[in-house]
Amino acid sequence: MLMCAVLGPAHAQVFDRLYEDSPQPVLAQPLSWVAAPIGSVASPDAFADTRNWNFQPYGANTILPTSATQEAWARFALPATQIPQTWFIRIPRQTVVKVSLYARDMQGNWSYQSAGEAIAPAQWAIRTRVPSFELQTRSEAEKVYYLRFEHRIAITERPMLLSPIDYIDGSSRVGLVIGLMWGLFGLLALLCVGAFAVARNKVFLWFGAFVVMLLLTQLVFIGYGGWRLWPQSAYVNQIMPWVSSALALATGAWFCAQASYARDSHPHIYRLLATVAAGSLLLACLTAVNPDLVPRPLRNLWAAGAALSLIGSLIWLSLRGQTWNLLLLAALAPIVLAALMRLSYNVGWVMHVEAAQTASVLSALAGLLCTFLALIWRGRDGLLARERAAALATYDPVTGLMLPHIVDLRLPQMLLRSARLKPGCGVLLLRWLDYSQAPGAPGNDRRSAALACIGAILRGVSRDVDTAARYGEDEFIMLVEGPVSRNALSEAATQILASCIRFSEKSDTATSLNIHIAIWHGGTGMHITQTVIDMLKDRLLQMSSGTRRPVQFVDATEPITLPDKDVNQRKKDLLAKIDALETSHPEPVASIPGSELTGESVATK
């Protein structure tokens, strides 16, 4: 309103201009107009008798009183020029039923060209977004032209007389606005689909539908629909402004009903919004079947009532203490302003239709972006809760490793891939022998610290394609995807064992990570999941009776004997050999070596 008060009515020329500095020819006869009943004037020859027709000057604030029973004629003349010049008449209104330009041809007969809703855009003389006609001045006498306006309601827009340079410049700027619409609206719709895929909240889908319908409505109002989408159909060109607007109201009302949480807190508001959505959808269907089924004043009344219902519902919910709806209302405010920009041009508060269209598109984009950010902000708590629940259902909170049911799902798939592709895979099953003796007092949980250390060791050794999980209270498992060799699996077990020994030596507590590792290496052939697990557990059971080696393959044959060396001495010998191995092979410890490595691991030796 402040803009309107400052600018005021901006129509200051007889012919409207596209820009302030747009050139215009000096008219040989000023633009004037007269109203006539529909069909009473067959050709401009009827205006030869000036006594029956009182042409009035076409001033800055002229409104053509066209209606269902009355049409308007406008008359002007261009002077003769020594050099032929080209000019364009442009009617800056997409919703005009029919506009015709009459001019005498070389034989002196009246020829005319028409454009508008009643004619398919493909049949216009100039295929443009809005009705446009081309004029040429010649070195002959001045030439008189007549414009015939047929429309259902009064026309506030005034025709433009443009030079070819301004005409092409205006088309380029409108093309930029259309490209901006396709790009940003489309990107926002894709973001809504992505947000739904992440959050699994249907509100994003309804908002995406609202974005698409607003895009279609803007394309229709800007003239792109009839120009590119349905240039061969006059009927679609007539119904789409109302159909797209009604569908935008329906999707907007349903989105507000879902996003405002009115269904649980205010059922009467929810029923009102649902009624607005259903009524708008019904109006769109009836208009698509026959535009005359619902009178135009009733359609305008429904559109105004639906918009006021949406705004009033959000205001009521905000006043009742739901701050989220106040944020939603503030985000939707620019979209309402986008709808008012077109009305501002019709009233005369905005100078050019291109300025109104650009402001409408930018305002709608700003409102949609704010609404999307508000939805993201509102749904962050639910998204974090779902991610937390998914993490608790997948990972062990103490070790950070996966839970056993993940292994039960992935192990059969890994064995199936190994059988089909024959790359060879591996499974490492670990058991912490001192789990039951590890102290676990509240506030000083040494057992939890040791379990966290084991989890960190397994995560550091495993690759992205591998799976490390806690398989029991004192058992841990690692699925190693192929291709992998026995030597690579042995190297991985050596790294795990060395890390556990170092943790035990560096720890200032009595906690000891004394572990046994059983390794299964699968080559070709089909293997049963339970069979593999049973073999690994049997090997660990045998190893617990006493063995020289803490790392063994399940297919190794070794008699079970009691150790003949001190345990501490064996650990020192193992660490010395591992240090020598790492010195000679300074690869990082945090990944499993590939199957191309050769040599036998220290632990297996």
Coordinates of C-alpha atoms in Angstrom, one line a residue:
M1 CA 0.0 0.0 0.0
L2 CA 2.9 2.3 0.6
M3 CA 4.2 1.6 -2.9
C4 CA 0.7 2.4 -4.3
A5 CA 0.6 5.7 -2.3
V6 CA 4.0 6.8 -3.6
L7 CA 3.6 5.7 -7.2
G8 CA -0.1 6.3 -7.7
P9 CA -1.7 5.6 -11.1
A10 CA 1.1 5.3 -13.5
H11 CA -0.7 5.2 -16.9
A12 CA 0.5 8.5 -18.4
Q13 CA 0.5 7.9 -22.2
V14 CA -2.2 7.4 -24.7
F15 CA -0.5 4.2 -25.8
D16 CA 1.2 2.4 -22.9
R17 CA 4.9 1.9 -23.0
L18 CA 7.1 -1.0 -22.1
Y19 CA 9.8 1.3 -20.6
E20 CA 10.0 4.9 -19.7
D21 CA 12.4 5.7 -22.6
S22 CA 10.6 3.6 -25.2
P23 CA 10.1 5.6 -28.4
Q24 CA 6.6 6.2 -29.8
P25 CA 5.5 7.7 -33.1
V26 CA 3.5 10.8 -33.3
L27 CA -0.1 9.7 -34.1
A28 CA -1.8 11.3 -37.1
Q29 CA -5.1 10.7 -35.3
P30 CA -5.3 10.3 -31.5
L31 CA -6.4 7.1 -29.9
S32 CA -10.2 7.2 -29.2
W33 CA -12.8 4.6 -28.3
V34 CA -16.5 3.9 -28.4
A35 CA -18.8 1.2 -27.0
A36 CA -21.2 -0.8 -29.1
P37 CA -23.6 -3.8 -28.5
I38 CA -22.2 -7.2 -29.4
G39 CA -22.4 -7.9 -33.1
S40 CA -24.0 -4.5 -34.0
V41 CA -20.9 -3.4 -36.0
A42 CA -20.0 -5.7 -38.9
S43 CA -17.0 -3.7 -40.2
P44 CA -15.4 -0.3 -39.4
D45 CA -17.3 1.2 -42.3
A46 CA -20.2 1.7 -39.9
F47 CA -18.2 4.4 -38.2
A48 CA -18.1 6.6 -41.3
D49 CA -21.3 8.3 -40.0
T50 CA -19.9 10.2 -37.1
R51 CA -23.3 11.4 -36.1
N52 CA -24.2 7.9 -34.7
W53 CA -20.9 7.2 -33.1
N54 CA -19.3 9.5 -30.5
F55 CA -15.7 8.4 -30.1
Q56 CA -14.2 9.5 -26.8
P57 CA -10.5 10.2 -26.2
Y58 CA -8.5 7.3 -24.8
G59 CA -7.0 8.9 -21.7
A60 CA -4.7 7.7 -19.0
N61 CA -7.4 6.3 -16.8
T62 CA -9.7 5.0 -19.5
I63 CA -11.5 1.7 -18.8
L64 CA -13.1 -0.1 -21.7
P65 CA -16.7 -1.1 -20.6
T66 CA -16.7 -4.5 -22.3
S67 CA -19.1 -7.1 -21.0
A68 CA -21.1 -10.1 -22.2
T69 CA -23.4 -7.8 -24.1
Q70 CA -21.1 -5.0 -25.1
E71 CA -17.9 -4.6 -27.0
A72 CA -15.5 -1.7 -27.5
W73 CA -13.8 -0.2 -30.6
A74 CA -10.7 1.9 -30.6
R75 CA -9.4 4.0 -33.5
F76 CA -6.1 5.6 -34.3
A77 CA -4.0 6.6 -37.3
L78 CA -0.3 6.5 -38.1
P79 CA 1.3 9.2 -40.3
A80 CA 3.0 8.5 -43.6
T81 CA 6.8 8.1 -43.4
Q82 CA 9.5 8.3 -46.1
I83 CA 11.1 5.1 -44.9
P84 CA 8.8 2.1 -44.0
Q85 CA 8.8 1.5 -40.3
T86 CA 7.6 -1.4 -38.2
W87 CA 5.6 -1.2 -35.0
F88 CA 3.9 -3.7 -32.7
I89 CA 0.6 -3.4 -30.9
R90 CA 0.7 -5.5 -27.8
I91 CA -2.3 -6.1 -25.5
P92 CA -0.8 -6.7 -22.1
R93 CA -3.7 -9.0 -20.9
Q94 CA -3.7 -12.8 -21.1
T95 CA -7.3 -13.2 -20.2
V96 CA -9.0 -11.2 -22.9
V97 CA -11.6 -13.2 -24.9
K98 CA -10.8 -11.7 -28.3
V99 CA -9.0 -8.7 -29.8
S100 CA -9.1 -7.9 -33.5
L101 CA -7.1 -5.3 -35.6
Y102 CA -8.7 -3.9 -38.7
A103 CA -6.7 -2.2 -41.5
R104 CA -7.3 -1.6 -45.2
D105 CA -5.3 -3.7 -47.7
M106 CA -3.9 -2.7 -51.0
Q107 CA -7.4 -3.1 -52.7
G108 CA -9.0 -0.9 -50.1
N109 CA -10.9 -3.7 -48.4
W110 CA -10.9 -4.3 -44.6
S111 CA -8.5 -7.1 -43.5
Y112 CA -8.3 -8.1 -39.9
Q113 CA -6.3 -10.4 -37.6
S114 CA -7.5 -11.7 -34.3
A115 CA -6.1 -13.2 -31.1
G116 CA -7.3 -14.0 -27.6
E117 CA -8.8 -16.8 -25.5
A118 CA -11.4 -17.6 -28.1
I119 CA -8.7 -18.4 -30.7
A120 CA -5.9 -21.0 -30.4
P121 CA -2.5 -19.3 -30.0
A122 CA -1.2 -21.3 -32.9
Q123 CA -3.7 -19.4 -35.1
W124 CA -2.6 -15.9 -34.0
A125 CA -0.9 -13.7 -36.6
I126 CA 2.1 -13.4 -34.2
R127 CA 2.6 -16.4 -31.9
T128 CA 3.4 -14.5 -28.7
R129 CA 2.4 -14.8 -25.0
V130 CA -0.2 -12.0 -25.3
P131 CA -2.3 -10.8 -28.3
S132 CA 0.1 -8.8 -30.5
F133 CA -0.2 -7.3 -34.0
E134 CA 2.4 -5.9 -36.5
L135 CA 2.0 -2.5 -38.2
Q136 CA 4.0 -0.9 -41.0
T137 CA 4.0 2.7 -41.9
R138 CA 4.5 3.6 -45.6
S139 CA 5.2 6.7 -47.7
E140 CA 1.6 6.9 -48.7
A141 CA -1.2 8.7 -46.9
E142 CA -1.9 8.2 -43.2
K143 CA -3.4 4.8 -42.4
V144 CA -6.3 4.3 -40.0
Y145 CA -6.5 1.3 -37.8
Y146 CA -9.4 -0.1 -35.6
L147 CA -9.1 -2.3 -32.6
R148 CA -12.1 -4.4 -31.5
F149 CA -12.2 -5.6 -27.9
E150 CA -14.5 -8.5 -26.9
H151 CA -14.4 -9.5 -23.3
R152 CA -16.6 -10.5 -20.4
I153 CA -15.6 -7.7 -18.0
A154 CA -14.2 -4.2 -18.2
I155 CA -10.6 -3.9 -19.5
T156 CA -8.3 -1.7 -17.5
E157 CA -5.1 -2.5 -19.4
R158 CA -4.2 -0.2 -22.3
P159 CA -2.6 -1.4 -25.6
M160 CA 1.1 -0.8 -26.1
L161 CA 2.7 0.6 -29.2
L162 CA 6.3 -0.8 -29.3
S163 CA 9.3 -0.6 -31.5
P164 CA 10.9 -3.9 -32.7
I165 CA 13.9 -3.3 -30.3
D166 CA 11.6 -2.9 -27.3
Y167 CA 9.5 -5.8 -28.4
I168 CA 12.5 -8.2 -28.6
D169 CA 13.9 -6.8 -25.3
G170 CA 10.7 -7.4 -23.5
S171 CA 10.5 -10.9 -24.8
S172 CA 14.1 -11.6 -23.6
R173 CA 13.3 -10.3 -20.1
V174 CA 10.1 -12.4 -19.9
G175 CA 12.1 -15.4 -21.1
L176 CA 14.6 -14.8 -18.3
V177 CA 11.7 -14.8 -15.8
I178 CA 10.2 -18.0 -17.3
G179 CA 13.6 -19.7 -17.0
L180 CA 14.0 -18.6 -13.4
M181 CA 10.5 -20.0 -12.7
W182 CA 11.3 -23.4 -14.2
G183 CA 14.7 -23.6 -12.5
L184 CA 13.8 -22.5 -9.0
F185 CA 10.3 -24.0 -8.8
G186 CA 11.6 -27.3 -10.2
L187 CA 14.5 -27.3 -7.8
L188 CA 12.2 -26.6 -4.9
A189 CA 9.9 -29.5 -6.0
L190 CA 12.9 -31.9 -6.1
L191 CA 14.0 -30.7 -2.7
C192 CA 10.5 -31.6 -1.4
V193 CA 10.8 -35.1 -2.8
G194 CA 14.3 -35.5 -1.3
A195 CA 13.0 -34.2 2.1
F196 CA 10.2 -36.7 2.0
A197 CA 12.7 -39.5 1.2
V198 CA 14.8 -38.5 4.2
A199 CA 12.1 -37.6 6.8
R200 CA 9.2 -39.8 5.5
N201 CA 6.8 -37.0 6.3
K202 CA 3.9 -36.6 3.8
V203 CA 3.8 -32.9 4.5
F204 CA 6.7 -32.4 2.2
L205 CA 4.8 -34.2 -0.6
W206 CA 1.8 -31.9 -0.2
F207 CA 4.1 -28.9 -0.2
G208 CA 5.7 -30.2 -3.4
A209 CA 2.3 -30.5 -5.0
F210 CA 1.5 -26.9 -3.9
V211 CA 4.8 -25.8 -5.5
V212 CA 4.0 -27.5 -8.8
M213 CA 0.5 -26.0 -8.9
L214 CA 1.8 -22.5 -8.1
L215 CA 4.3 -23.0 -11.0
L216 CA 1.5 -24.0 -13.3
T217 CA -0.6 -21.0 -12.2
Q218 CA 2.3 -18.6 -12.7
L219 CA 3.0 -20.0 -16.2
V220 CA -0.7 -19.6 -17.1
F221 CA -0.9 -16.0 -15.9
I222 CA 2.4 -15.1 -17.6
G223 CA 1.0 -16.5 -20.9
Y224 CA 3.5 -19.4 -21.3
G225 CA 0.8 -22.1 -21.1
G226 CA -1.0 -21.1 -24.3
W227 CA 2.2 -20.1 -26.0
R228 CA 4.1 -23.4 -25.5
L229 CA 2.1 -26.0 -23.6
W230 CA -1.3 -26.0 -25.4
P231 CA -0.9 -23.7 -28.5
Q232 CA -3.5 -25.7 -30.5
S233 CA -6.4 -25.5 -28.1
A234 CA -8.6 -22.5 -27.5
Y235 CA -10.7 -24.3 -25.0
V236 CA -7.8 -25.2 -22.7
N237 CA -6.6 -21.6 -23.1
Q238 CA -9.9 -20.4 -21.7
I239 CA -10.3 -22.8 -18.8
M240 CA -6.7 -23.1 -17.5
P241 CA -6.6 -19.8 -15.6
W242 CA -9.5 -20.9 -13.4
V243 CA -8.5 -24.5 -13.3
S244 CA -4.9 -23.8 -12.2
S245 CA -6.0 -21.3 -9.7
A246 CA -8.5 -23.6 -8.1
L247 CA -6.0 -26.5 -8.0
A248 CA -3.5 -24.2 -6.3
L249 CA -6.1 -23.2 -3.7
A250 CA -7.0 -26.9 -3.2
T251 CA -3.4 -28.0 -2.7
G252 CA -2.6 -25.0 -0.5
A253 CA -5.6 -25.6 1.8
W254 CA -4.8 -29.3 2.2
F255 CA -1.1 -28.5 2.8
C256 CA -2.1 -26.0 5.5
A257 CA -4.5 -28.6 7.0
Q258 CA -1.7 -31.1 7.3
A259 CA 1.1 -28.8 8.3
S260 CA -0.8 -26.9 10.9
Y261 CA -1.6 -30.0 13.0
A262 CA -5.2 -28.8 13.2
R263 CA -6.5 -32.4 12.9
D264 CA -5.5 -33.2 16.5
S265 CA -5.7 -29.7 18.1
H266 CA -8.6 -28.0 16.3
P267 CA -10.9 -30.4 14.4
H268 CA -13.3 -27.7 13.4
I269 CA -10.4 -25.8 11.7
Y270 CA -9.3 -29.0 10.0
R271 CA -12.8 -29.6 8.7
L272 CA -12.9 -26.0 7.3
L273 CA -9.6 -26.4 5.5
A274 CA -10.6 -29.8 4.2
T275 CA -13.9 -28.3 2.9
V276 CA -12.0 -25.5 1.2
A277 CA -9.7 -28.1 -0.5
A278 CA -12.6 -30.3 -1.6
G279 CA -14.6 -27.3 -2.9
S280 CA -11.7 -25.9 -4.8
L281 CA -11.0 -29.3 -6.4
L282 CA -14.7 -29.5 -7.3
L283 CA -14.6 -26.0 -8.8
A284 CA -11.6 -27.0 -10.9
C285 CA -13.4 -30.1 -12.2
L286 CA -16.6 -28.2 -13.1
T287 CA -14.7 -25.4 -14.8
A288 CA -12.7 -28.0 -16.8
V289 CA -15.9 -29.6 -18.0
N290 CA -17.7 -26.4 -18.9
P291 CA -16.6 -22.8 -17.9
D292 CA -20.3 -21.7 -17.8
L293 CA -21.4 -24.2 -15.2
V294 CA -20.3 -21.9 -12.4
P295 CA -20.9 -18.2 -12.9
R296 CA -17.9 -16.0 -12.9
P297 CA -19.0 -13.9 -9.9
L298 CA -19.5 -17.1 -7.9
R299 CA -16.0 -18.3 -8.9
N300 CA -14.5 -15.0 -7.7
L301 CA -16.5 -15.2 -4.5
W302 CA -15.2 -18.7 -3.8
A303 CA -11.6 -17.8 -4.5
A304 CA -11.8 -14.8 -2.2
G305 CA -13.5 -16.8 0.5
A306 CA -11.0 -19.7 0.3
A307 CA -8.1 -17.3 0.6
L308 CA -9.6 -15.6 3.6
S309 CA -10.4 -19.0 5.2
L310 CA -6.8 -20.1 4.8
I311 CA -5.4 -16.9 6.3
G312 CA -8.0 -16.7 9.0
S313 CA -7.5 -20.3 10.1
L314 CA -3.7 -19.8 10.4
I315 CA -4.3 -16.6 12.4
W316 CA -6.7 -18.4 14.7
L317 CA -4.4 -21.3 15.3
S318 CA -1.5 -18.9 16.0
L319 CA -3.6 -16.9 18.5
R320 CA -4.5 -20.2 20.3
G321 CA -0.8 -20.7 21.2
Q322 CA 0.6 -22.7 18.3
T323 CA 3.7 -20.6 17.4
W324 CA 4.4 -22.9 14.5
N325 CA 1.3 -21.7 12.6
L326 CA 2.4 -18.1 13.0
L327 CA 5.7 -19.0 11.4
L328 CA 3.8 -20.8 8.6
L329 CA 1.5 -17.8 8.1
A330 CA 4.5 -15.4 7.9
A331 CA 6.1 -17.7 5.3
L332 CA 2.9 -17.9 3.2
A333 CA 2.4 -14.1 3.2
P334 CA 4.7 -13.4 0.2
I335 CA 2.6 -15.9 -1.8
V336 CA -0.5 -13.9 -1.1
L337 CA 1.4 -10.8 -2.2
A338 CA 2.2 -12.6 -5.4
A339 CA -1.5 -12.9 -6.2
L340 CA -2.1 -9.3 -5.3
M341 CA 0.6 -8.0 -7.7
R342 CA -1.5 -8.9 -10.7
L343 CA -4.5 -7.1 -9.2
S344 CA -2.3 -4.1 -8.5
Y345 CA -1.5 -3.8 -12.2
N346 CA -5.2 -4.1 -13.1
V347 CA -6.1 -1.3 -10.8
G348 CA -3.2 0.8 -12.1
W349 CA -0.9 0.8 -9.1
V350 CA 2.0 -0.9 -11.0
M351 CA 3.2 0.7 -14.3
H352 CA 4.0 -2.3 -16.4
V353 CA 2.7 -5.9 -16.6
E354 CA 6.3 -7.2 -16.8
A355 CA 7.1 -5.6 -13.5
A356 CA 4.0 -7.1 -11.9
Q357 CA 4.8 -10.5 -13.3
T358 CA 8.5 -10.4 -12.2
A359 CA 7.5 -9.2 -8.7
S360 CA 4.8 -11.9 -8.5
V361 CA 7.3 -14.7 -9.4
L362 CA 10.0 -13.5 -7.0
S363 CA 7.5 -13.0 -4.2
A364 CA 6.0 -16.5 -4.7
L365 CA 9.5 -18.0 -4.7
A366 CA 10.5 -16.2 -1.6
G367 CA 7.3 -17.4 0.2
L368 CA 7.8 -21.0 -0.9
L369 CA 11.5 -21.0 0.1
C370 CA 10.6 -19.6 3.6
T371 CA 7.8 -22.2 3.9
F372 CA 10.2 -25.0 3.0
L373 CA 12.8 -23.8 5.5
A374 CA 10.1 -23.6 8.1
L375 CA 9.1 -27.2 7.4
I376 CA 12.7 -28.3 7.7
W377 CA 13.0 -26.5 11.0
R378 CA 9.8 -28.0 12.3
G379 CA 10.6 -31.5 11.3
R380 CA 14.1 -31.6 12.6
D381 CA 13.1 -33.1 16.0
G382 CA 11.1 -35.9 14.4
L383 CA 13.9 -36.6 12.0
L384 CA 16.5 -36.8 14.8
A385 CA 14.2 -39.0 16.8
R386 CA 13.8 -41.4 13.8
E387 CA 17.5 -41.4 13.2
R388 CA 18.1 -42.1 16.9
A389 CA 15.7 -45.0 16.9
A390 CA 17.2 -46.4 13.7
A391 CA 20.7 -46.2 15.3
L392 CA 19.6 -47.9 18.5
A393 CA 18.0 -50.7 16.4
T394 CA 21.3 -51.1 14.5
Y395 CA 24.2 -50.4 16.7
D396 CA 25.3 -51.6 20.1
P397 CA 25.6 -48.5 22.4
V398 CA 28.7 -49.7 24.3
T399 CA 31.0 -50.9 21.6
G400 CA 29.5 -48.9 18.6
L401 CA 29.4 -52.1 16.6
M402 CA 26.4 -53.5 14.8
L403 CA 23.9 -55.8 16.5
P404 CA 23.6 -59.5 15.8
H405 CA 20.5 -59.3 13.6
I406 CA 22.5 -57.2 11.1
V407 CA 25.0 -60.1 10.9
D408 CA 22.1 -62.6 10.5
L409 CA 20.9 -60.5 7.5
R410 CA 24.3 -59.9 5.8
L411 CA 26.1 -63.2 6.3
P412 CA 23.8 -65.2 4.1
Q413 CA 24.1 -62.6 1.4
M414 CA 27.8 -62.6 1.6
L415 CA 28.0 -66.3 1.3
L416 CA 25.6 -66.3 -1.7
R417 CA 27.8 -63.7 -3.4
S418 CA 30.9 -65.8 -2.7
A419 CA 29.2 -68.9 -4.1
R420 CA 28.1 -67.1 -7.3
L421 CA 31.0 -64.8 -8.1
K422 CA 33.7 -67.1 -6.4
P423 CA 35.7 -64.2 -4.9
G424 CA 36.3 -65.8 -1.5
C425 CA 35.2 -64.2 1.7
G426 CA 36.0 -64.5 5.4
V427 CA 34.5 -64.4 8.9
L428 CA 36.4 -63.6 12.1
L429 CA 34.8 -64.6 15.4
L430 CA 36.4 -63.2 18.6
R431 CA 35.9 -64.1 22.2
W432 CA 37.0 -62.1 25.2
L433 CA 38.2 -64.6 27.7
D434 CA 38.3 -62.3 30.7
Y435 CA 34.9 -60.8 30.2
S436 CA 33.3 -62.3 33.3
Q437 CA 36.3 -61.2 35.5
A438 CA 36.4 -57.6 34.2
P439 CA 35.2 -55.2 36.9
G440 CA 32.1 -53.1 36.1
A441 CA 31.3 -50.8 39.0
P442 CA 29.0 -47.9 38.3
G443 CA 30.7 -44.7 37.7
N444 CA 34.0 -46.5 36.9
D445 CA 33.0 -49.1 34.4
R446 CA 36.3 -50.7 33.3
R447 CA 34.4 -53.4 31.4
S448 CA 32.6 -50.7 29.3
A449 CA 35.9 -49.0 28.5
A450 CA 37.4 -52.3 27.4
L451 CA 34.4 -53.1 25.2
A452 CA 34.6 -49.6 23.7
C453 CA 38.3 -50.3 22.9
I454 CA 37.4 -53.6 21.2
G455 CA 34.8 -51.8 19.2
A456 CA 37.2 -49.1 18.1
I457 CA 39.8 -51.8 17.1
L458 CA 37.3 -53.7 15.0
R459 CA 36.0 -50.5 13.3
G460 CA 39.6 -49.4 12.5
V461 CA 40.5 -52.7 11.0
S462 CA 37.3 -53.3 9.0
R463 CA 36.7 -51.6 5.6
D464 CA 33.6 -49.8 4.5
V465 CA 32.3 -53.0 2.8
D466 CA 32.9 -55.1 5.9
T467 CA 30.6 -55.6 8.8
A468 CA 31.8 -55.5 12.4
A469 CA 29.3 -56.5 15.1
R470 CA 28.9 -57.6 18.7
Y471 CA 27.6 -61.2 18.5
G472 CA 27.1 -61.9 22.2
E473 CA 28.2 -60.7 25.6
D474 CA 31.8 -61.7 25.1
E475 CA 31.8 -62.5 21.4
F476 CA 32.5 -60.2 18.4
I477 CA 32.3 -61.0 14.7
M478 CA 33.6 -59.4 11.5
L479 CA 32.4 -60.2 8.0
V480 CA 35.1 -59.6 5.4
E481 CA 33.8 -59.2 1.9
G482 CA 35.8 -60.8 -0.9
P483 CA 38.0 -61.1 -2.7
V484 CA 40.3 -61.8 0.2
S485 CA 43.0 -64.4 0.8
R486 CA 43.8 -66.5 3.9
N487 CA 47.0 -64.4 4.3
A488 CA 45.0 -61.2 4.3
L489 CA 42.6 -62.6 7.0
S490 CA 45.5 -63.7 9.1
E491 CA 47.1 -60.2 8.8
A492 CA 43.8 -58.6 10.0
A493 CA 43.6 -61.0 13.0
T494 CA 47.2 -60.2 13.8
Q495 CA 46.4 -56.4 13.9
I496 CA 43.4 -57.0 16.1
L497 CA 45.4 -59.2 18.5
A498 CA 48.3 -56.7 18.6
S499 CA 46.0 -53.8 19.4
C500 CA 44.3 -55.7 22.2
I501 CA 47.7 -56.7 23.8
R502 CA 48.9 -53.1 23.6
F503 CA 45.8 -51.8 25.2
S504 CA 46.3 -54.3 28.1
E505 CA 49.9 -53.2 28.6
K506 CA 49.2 -49.5 28.5
S507 CA 46.1 -49.6 30.6
D508 CA 46.6 -48.7 34.3
T509 CA 43.8 -50.9 35.4
A510 CA 43.5 -54.6 36.0
T511 CA 41.4 -55.0 32.8
S512 CA 43.0 -57.4 30.3
L513 CA 42.0 -58.0 26.7
N514 CA 42.9 -61.6 26.4
I515 CA 41.1 -62.7 23.2
H516 CA 40.9 -65.7 20.9
I517 CA 40.2 -65.4 17.2
A518 CA 38.7 -68.1 15.0
I519 CA 38.9 -67.5 11.2
W520 CA 36.8 -69.0 8.5
H521 CA 37.9 -68.5 4.9
G522 CA 35.4 -69.4 2.2
G523 CA 36.5 -70.3 -1.3
T524 CA 34.3 -71.7 -3.9
G525 CA 31.1 -73.6 -3.3
M526 CA 27.9 -73.0 -1.3
H527 CA 28.0 -72.6 2.5
I528 CA 25.3 -72.6 5.0
T529 CA 25.3 -69.7 7.5
Q530 CA 24.6 -71.8 10.6
T531 CA 27.3 -74.2 9.6
V532 CA 29.9 -71.5 9.4
I533 CA 28.9 -70.0 12.8
D534 CA 29.0 -73.5 14.4
M535 CA 32.4 -74.2 13.1
L536 CA 33.8 -70.9 14.4
K537 CA 32.2 -71.5 17.9
D538 CA 33.5 -75.0 18.0
R539 CA 37.0 -73.8 17.2
L540 CA 36.8 -71.1 20.0
L541 CA 35.6 -73.8 22.4
Q542 CA 38.6 -76.0 21.6
M543 CA 40.9 -73.0 21.9
S544 CA 39.6 -72.2 25.4
S545 CA 41.0 -75.5 26.7
G546 CA 44.5 -74.3 26.1
T547 CA 46.5 -73.7 22.9
R548 CA 49.7 -72.2 21.7
R549 CA 48.0 -70.0 19.1
P550 CA 45.3 -67.4 19.9
V551 CA 44.4 -67.2 16.2
Q552 CA 43.4 -70.3 14.3
F553 CA 41.6 -71.2 11.1
V554 CA 38.6 -73.5 11.5
D555 CA 40.1 -76.0 9.0
A556 CA 43.4 -76.2 10.8
T557 CA 44.3 -79.5 12.6
E558 CA 46.1 -79.1 15.8
P559 CA 46.1 -81.3 19.0
I560 CA 44.8 -79.4 22.0
T561 CA 47.8 -79.1 24.4
L562 CA 48.4 -77.0 27.4
P563 CA 50.8 -74.1 27.0
D564 CA 54.4 -74.8 27.8
K565 CA 55.5 -71.2 28.1
D566 CA 54.5 -68.4 30.3
V567 CA 51.7 -66.3 28.9
N568 CA 53.5 -63.0 29.4
Q569 CA 56.5 -64.3 27.7
R570 CA 54.4 -65.4 24.7
K571 CA 52.9 -61.9 24.5
K572 CA 56.4 -60.3 24.6
D573 CA 57.6 -62.6 21.8
L574 CA 54.4 -61.8 19.7
L575 CA 54.8 -58.0 20.1
A576 CA 58.5 -58.2 19.2
K577 CA 57.6 -60.0 16.0
I578 CA 54.7 -57.6 15.2
D579 CA 57.0 -54.6 15.7
A580 CA 59.5 -56.2 13.3
L581 CA 56.7 -56.8 10.8
E582 CA 55.4 -53.3 11.0
T583 CA 58.9 -51.9 10.6
S584 CA 59.5 -53.9 7.4
H585 CA 55.9 -53.2 6.1
P586 CA 54.9 -49.6 7.2
E587 CA 51.3 -49.8 5.8
P588 CA 48.5 -48.3 7.8
V589 CA 46.9 -50.6 10.3
A590 CA 43.3 -49.4 9.8
S591 CA 42.6 -51.5 6.7
I592 CA 42.6 -55.1 5.7
P593 CA 45.4 -56.0 3.3
G594 CA 44.3 -57.1 -0.2
S595 CA 44.3 -60.7 -1.4
E596 CA 47.5 -60.0 -3.3
L597 CA 49.6 -60.0 -0.2
T598 CA 51.7 -63.0 0.5
G599 CA 53.4 -64.5 3.5
E600 CA 52.0 -65.9 6.7
S601 CA 51.1 -63.8 9.6
V602 CA 53.0 -63.8 12.9
A603 CA 50.0 -64.8 14.9
T604 CA 49.3 -67.9 12.7
K605 CA 53.0 -68.8 12.9

